[in-house]
């Protein structure tokens, strides 16, 4: 009984948070979600020579193709971020960023690194949720016009986005025998399963947002490392990738889990 009361109180707090932040939450979520693309695009500008040299040396593709690769990444990421933030051609911007994720996965050999591959897939999950949100906005223009039930494409975008987002947490699990580590793994795994299946979704996603914020600020504090040290760039990369996943989770909080979820099925029961 006490456990049910605790869960009920927690859900009330989550609902109250959503009511207070309803107008601002989607905007904050989008900004967080595109932050890693924005940072990477800016980094391409300031590290133009280093990025071009890396691609040219690694792939032996010559000056022209290496330059073209860096230029496409720079313009594609910054342009996509501008379109998403301005709410113009959002779907095209998302597809462009999907393409850049795939391009970077191959170019930087991320395909063979499970940790970074899962993080890139989690970014793709965030973009899927953004696509689902853009479909919602498109239909809202015809308010008052009778429509069929929520379209299947949007439902499955939300499902795919939720499942891909939880891959980020698989990279945060620590496999050792200390009590604190085991507790963190159990709690974290329970939360990501709840988000993936869409049960108590808003509460679970909001809890994960808070957990990720704490982990991100504590473990990825790149601002405490001098800029000339390699660790600065590694932590910065992790910080903004994690921030993007936080943005995806905030979209889950703002939009709900969608039609393919246990929360939605409970309404039918």
CSV table of C-alpha atoms in Angstrom, one decimal:
chain,number,residue,atom,x,y,z
A,1,UNK,CA,0.0,0.0,0.0
A,2,UNK,CA,2.8,2.4,0.9
A,3,UNK,CA,4.6,1.5,-2.3
A,4,UNK,CA,1.4,2.4,-4.3
A,5,UNK,CA,1.1,5.7,-2.5
A,6,UNK,CA,4.7,6.5,-3.2
A,7,UNK,CA,4.3,5.7,-6.9
A,8,UNK,CA,1.1,7.8,-7.0
A,9,UNK,CA,2.8,10.8,-5.4
A,10,UNK,CA,5.7,10.5,-7.8
A,11,UNK,CA,3.4,10.5,-10.8
A,12,UNK,CA,1.6,13.5,-9.4
A,13,UNK,CA,4.9,15.4,-9.1
A,14,UNK,CA,5.7,14.4,-12.7
A,15,UNK,CA,2.3,15.6,-13.9
A,16,UNK,CA,2.7,18.8,-12.0
A,17,UNK,CA,6.1,19.4,-13.6
A,18,UNK,CA,4.6,18.8,-17.1
A,19,UNK,CA,1.8,21.2,-16.5
A,20,UNK,CA,4.2,23.9,-15.3
A,21,UNK,CA,6.7,23.4,-18.2
A,22,UNK,CA,4.3,22.4,-21.0
A,23,UNK,CA,4.9,25.5,-23.0
A,24,UNK,CA,8.7,25.5,-22.7
A,25,UNK,CA,9.5,21.8,-22.5
A,26,UNK,CA,9.4,20.9,-26.3
A,27,UNK,CA,11.7,23.9,-27.0
A,28,UNK,CA,14.2,22.9,-24.3
A,29,UNK,CA,14.0,19.3,-25.6
A,30,UNK,CA,14.8,20.3,-29.2
A,31,UNK,CA,17.7,22.5,-28.1
A,32,UNK,CA,19.2,19.7,-26.0
A,33,UNK,CA,18.6,17.2,-28.8
A,34,UNK,CA,20.5,19.1,-31.5
A,35,UNK,CA,23.3,20.3,-29.1
A,36,UNK,CA,25.7,17.6,-30.2
A,37,UNK,CA,25.2,18.4,-33.9
A,38,UNK,CA,25.6,22.1,-33.2
A,39,UNK,CA,28.8,21.5,-31.2
A,40,UNK,CA,30.2,19.1,-33.8
A,41,UNK,CA,29.5,21.6,-36.6
A,42,UNK,CA,31.2,24.4,-34.8
A,43,UNK,CA,34.2,22.0,-34.0
A,44,UNK,CA,34.4,21.2,-37.7
A,45,UNK,CA,35.0,25.0,-38.3
A,46,UNK,CA,37.6,25.5,-35.7
A,47,UNK,CA,39.4,22.1,-36.3
A,48,UNK,CA,39.0,22.3,-40.1
A,49,UNK,CA,42.7,21.3,-40.8
A,50,UNK,CA,42.8,18.5,-38.2
A,51,UNK,CA,39.6,16.9,-39.4
A,52,UNK,CA,40.5,17.1,-43.0
A,53,UNK,CA,44.0,15.7,-42.3
A,54,UNK,CA,42.5,12.8,-40.3
A,55,UNK,CA,40.1,11.8,-43.1
A,56,UNK,CA,42.7,12.2,-45.8
A,57,UNK,CA,45.2,10.1,-43.8
A,58,UNK,CA,42.8,7.4,-42.6
A,59,UNK,CA,41.0,6.8,-45.9
A,60,UNK,CA,43.7,7.9,-48.4
A,61,UNK,CA,40.9,9.7,-50.3
A,62,UNK,CA,42.9,12.8,-51.3
A,63,UNK,CA,42.6,16.5,-50.6
A,64,UNK,CA,39.3,17.1,-52.4
A,65,UNK,CA,37.2,14.3,-50.9
A,66,UNK,CA,38.6,15.0,-47.4
A,67,UNK,CA,37.7,18.7,-47.7
A,68,UNK,CA,34.2,17.8,-49.1
A,69,UNK,CA,33.6,15.5,-46.1
A,70,UNK,CA,34.4,18.2,-43.6
A,71,UNK,CA,32.3,20.8,-45.5
A,72,UNK,CA,29.3,18.5,-45.7
A,73,UNK,CA,29.5,17.8,-42.0
A,74,UNK,CA,29.9,21.5,-41.1
A,75,UNK,CA,27.1,22.8,-43.3
A,76,UNK,CA,24.8,19.8,-42.9
A,77,UNK,CA,24.9,19.9,-39.1
A,78,UNK,CA,24.7,23.6,-38.6
A,79,UNK,CA,22.0,23.9,-41.3
A,80,UNK,CA,20.0,21.1,-39.8
A,81,UNK,CA,20.1,22.6,-36.4
A,82,UNK,CA,18.9,26.0,-37.7
A,83,UNK,CA,16.0,24.4,-39.5
A,84,UNK,CA,15.0,22.4,-36.5
A,85,UNK,CA,15.2,25.3,-34.1
A,86,UNK,CA,13.2,27.5,-36.5
A,87,UNK,CA,10.6,24.8,-37.1
A,88,UNK,CA,11.2,24.9,-40.9
A,89,UNK,CA,11.5,21.7,-43.0
A,90,UNK,CA,12.1,19.7,-39.8
A,91,UNK,CA,11.6,16.4,-41.5
A,92,UNK,CA,14.2,17.1,-44.2
A,93,UNK,CA,16.6,18.4,-41.5
A,94,UNK,CA,16.1,15.1,-39.5
A,95,UNK,CA,16.7,13.0,-42.6
A,96,UNK,CA,19.9,15.0,-43.3
A,97,UNK,CA,21.1,14.5,-39.8
A,98,UNK,CA,20.3,10.7,-40.0
A,99,UNK,CA,22.6,10.7,-43.1
A,100,UNK,CA,25.4,12.5,-41.3
A,101,UNK,CA,25.2,10.1,-38.4
A,102,UNK,CA,25.6,7.2,-40.8
A,103,UNK,CA,28.4,8.9,-42.7
A,104,UNK,CA,30.4,9.6,-39.5
A,105,UNK,CA,29.8,6.1,-38.2
A,106,UNK,CA,31.6,4.8,-41.2
A,107,UNK,CA,34.2,7.6,-41.6
A,108,UNK,CA,35.4,7.5,-37.9
A,109,UNK,CA,35.2,3.6,-37.7
A,110,UNK,CA,32.4,3.9,-35.0
A,111,UNK,CA,30.8,0.8,-36.6
A,112,UNK,CA,33.4,-1.4,-34.8
A,113,UNK,CA,33.1,0.3,-31.4
A,114,UNK,CA,30.0,-1.0,-29.6
A,115,UNK,CA,29.9,1.9,-27.0
A,116,UNK,CA,30.0,4.7,-29.6
A,117,UNK,CA,27.8,2.8,-32.0
A,118,UNK,CA,25.1,2.5,-29.3
A,119,UNK,CA,25.4,6.2,-28.6
A,120,UNK,CA,25.0,7.1,-32.3
A,121,UNK,CA,22.0,4.8,-32.4
A,122,UNK,CA,20.6,6.6,-29.4
A,123,UNK,CA,21.0,9.9,-31.2
A,124,UNK,CA,19.0,8.4,-34.1
A,125,UNK,CA,16.3,7.6,-31.6
A,126,UNK,CA,16.1,11.2,-30.5
A,127,UNK,CA,15.7,12.2,-34.2
A,128,UNK,CA,12.9,9.7,-34.6
A,129,UNK,CA,11.1,11.3,-31.7
A,130,UNK,CA,11.6,14.7,-33.3
A,131,UNK,CA,10.1,13.4,-36.5
A,132,UNK,CA,7.1,12.1,-34.6
A,133,UNK,CA,6.7,15.6,-33.0
A,134,UNK,CA,6.8,17.3,-36.4
A,135,UNK,CA,4.0,15.0,-37.6
A,136,UNK,CA,1.9,16.0,-34.6
A,137,UNK,CA,2.4,19.7,-35.4
A,138,UNK,CA,1.5,19.2,-39.0
A,139,UNK,CA,-1.9,17.7,-38.0
A,140,UNK,CA,-2.5,20.4,-35.4
A,141,UNK,CA,-2.9,22.9,-38.2
A,142,UNK,CA,-6.3,21.3,-39.0
A,143,UNK,CA,-7.8,21.6,-35.5
A,144,UNK,CA,-11.5,20.7,-35.5
A,145,UNK,CA,-11.3,18.6,-38.6
A,146,UNK,CA,-12.3,14.9,-37.8
A,147,UNK,CA,-9.3,12.6,-38.1
A,148,UNK,CA,-8.6,9.0,-37.7
A,149,UNK,CA,-6.8,7.6,-34.8
A,150,UNK,CA,-3.1,8.4,-34.4
A,151,UNK,CA,-1.3,7.2,-37.5
A,152,UNK,CA,0.8,4.1,-37.3
A,153,UNK,CA,4.0,5.7,-38.7
A,154,UNK,CA,4.0,8.2,-35.8
A,155,UNK,CA,3.3,5.4,-33.3
A,156,UNK,CA,6.2,3.3,-34.5
A,157,UNK,CA,8.5,6.3,-34.7
A,158,UNK,CA,7.9,6.9,-31.0
A,159,UNK,CA,8.4,3.2,-30.2
A,160,UNK,CA,11.6,3.1,-32.2
A,161,UNK,CA,12.8,6.3,-30.7
A,162,UNK,CA,12.2,5.1,-27.2
A,163,UNK,CA,14.0,1.8,-27.8
A,164,UNK,CA,17.0,3.4,-29.4
A,165,UNK,CA,17.3,6.1,-26.6
A,166,UNK,CA,17.8,3.4,-24.0
A,167,UNK,CA,20.9,2.2,-25.7
A,168,UNK,CA,22.7,5.2,-24.2
A,169,UNK,CA,22.1,3.7,-20.7
A,170,UNK,CA,23.7,0.4,-21.7
A,171,UNK,CA,27.0,2.3,-22.1
A,172,UNK,CA,26.7,3.7,-18.6
A,173,UNK,CA,26.3,0.3,-16.8
A,174,UNK,CA,29.3,-0.6,-14.6
A,175,UNK,CA,30.0,-4.3,-14.3
A,176,UNK,CA,31.6,-4.7,-10.9
A,177,UNK,CA,30.6,-6.2,-7.6
A,178,UNK,CA,30.3,-3.1,-5.4
A,179,UNK,CA,26.9,-2.5,-3.7
A,180,UNK,CA,26.5,1.0,-5.2
A,181,UNK,CA,27.3,-0.2,-8.7
A,182,UNK,CA,24.9,-3.1,-8.5
A,183,UNK,CA,22.2,-0.8,-7.1
A,184,UNK,CA,22.7,1.7,-9.9
A,185,UNK,CA,22.6,-1.0,-12.5
A,186,UNK,CA,19.4,-2.5,-11.2
A,187,UNK,CA,17.6,0.9,-10.9
A,188,UNK,CA,18.9,2.1,-14.3
A,189,UNK,CA,17.9,-1.1,-16.0
A,190,UNK,CA,14.4,-1.0,-14.5
A,191,UNK,CA,13.9,2.6,-15.7
A,192,UNK,CA,15.2,1.9,-19.2
A,193,UNK,CA,12.9,-1.1,-19.5
A,194,UNK,CA,9.9,1.0,-18.4
A,195,UNK,CA,10.7,3.6,-21.0
A,196,UNK,CA,11.2,1.0,-23.8
A,197,UNK,CA,7.9,-0.8,-23.1
A,198,UNK,CA,6.1,2.5,-22.4
A,199,UNK,CA,4.9,1.8,-18.8
A,200,UNK,CA,4.8,4.7,-16.4
A,201,UNK,CA,6.7,6.4,-19.2
A,202,UNK,CA,6.7,10.0,-18.3
A,203,UNK,CA,7.8,9.3,-14.7
A,204,UNK,CA,10.5,6.9,-15.8
A,205,UNK,CA,11.8,9.2,-18.5
A,206,UNK,CA,11.8,12.2,-16.1
A,207,UNK,CA,13.7,10.2,-13.6
A,208,UNK,CA,16.3,9.2,-16.2
A,209,UNK,CA,16.6,12.8,-17.3
A,210,UNK,CA,17.5,13.8,-13.7
A,211,UNK,CA,19.9,10.8,-13.4
A,212,UNK,CA,21.6,11.6,-16.7
A,213,UNK,CA,22.0,15.3,-15.8
A,214,UNK,CA,23.8,14.4,-12.6
A,215,UNK,CA,26.0,11.9,-14.3
A,216,UNK,CA,26.8,14.2,-17.2
A,217,UNK,CA,27.8,17.2,-15.0
A,218,UNK,CA,29.8,15.0,-12.7
A,219,UNK,CA,31.7,12.7,-15.1
A,220,UNK,CA,31.8,14.8,-18.3
A,221,UNK,CA,32.9,18.2,-16.8
A,222,UNK,CA,35.1,19.1,-19.8
A,223,UNK,CA,35.3,22.7,-18.6
A,224,UNK,CA,37.6,21.6,-15.7
A,225,UNK,CA,40.2,20.3,-18.2
A,226,UNK,CA,42.5,22.6,-20.1
A,227,UNK,CA,41.5,22.9,-23.8
A,228,UNK,CA,44.9,21.8,-25.1
A,229,UNK,CA,44.6,18.3,-23.4
A,230,UNK,CA,43.0,15.5,-25.5
A,231,UNK,CA,40.7,14.6,-22.6
A,232,UNK,CA,39.0,17.9,-22.9
A,233,UNK,CA,37.6,17.0,-26.4
A,234,UNK,CA,36.7,13.5,-25.3
A,235,UNK,CA,34.7,14.7,-22.3
A,236,UNK,CA,33.1,17.5,-24.4
A,237,UNK,CA,32.0,14.9,-27.0
A,238,UNK,CA,30.4,12.7,-24.3
A,239,UNK,CA,28.8,15.7,-22.6
A,240,UNK,CA,26.9,16.9,-25.7
A,241,UNK,CA,26.0,13.4,-26.8
A,242,UNK,CA,24.5,12.8,-23.4
A,243,UNK,CA,22.7,16.1,-23.5
A,244,UNK,CA,21.1,15.1,-26.9
A,245,UNK,CA,19.8,11.9,-25.3
A,246,UNK,CA,18.4,14.0,-22.4
A,247,UNK,CA,16.6,16.1,-25.1
A,248,UNK,CA,15.1,12.9,-26.6
A,249,UNK,CA,13.9,11.8,-23.1
A,250,UNK,CA,12.3,15.3,-22.6
A,251,UNK,CA,10.4,14.8,-25.8
A,252,UNK,CA,9.1,11.5,-24.4
A,253,UNK,CA,8.0,13.4,-21.3
A,254,UNK,CA,6.3,16.1,-23.4
A,255,UNK,CA,4.7,13.9,-26.1
A,256,UNK,CA,4.0,10.7,-24.1
A,257,UNK,CA,4.9,7.2,-25.2
A,258,UNK,CA,2.6,7.0,-28.2
A,259,UNK,CA,0.1,4.4,-29.3
A,260,UNK,CA,2.5,1.3,-29.1
A,261,UNK,CA,3.0,1.3,-25.4
A,262,UNK,CA,1.6,-0.2,-22.2
A,263,UNK,CA,0.4,3.2,-21.0
A,264,UNK,CA,-1.8,3.5,-24.1
A,265,UNK,CA,-3.1,-0.1,-23.8
A,266,UNK,CA,-4.1,0.5,-20.2
A,267,UNK,CA,-6.6,3.1,-21.4
A,268,UNK,CA,-8.3,0.5,-23.5
A,269,UNK,CA,-8.5,-1.9,-20.6
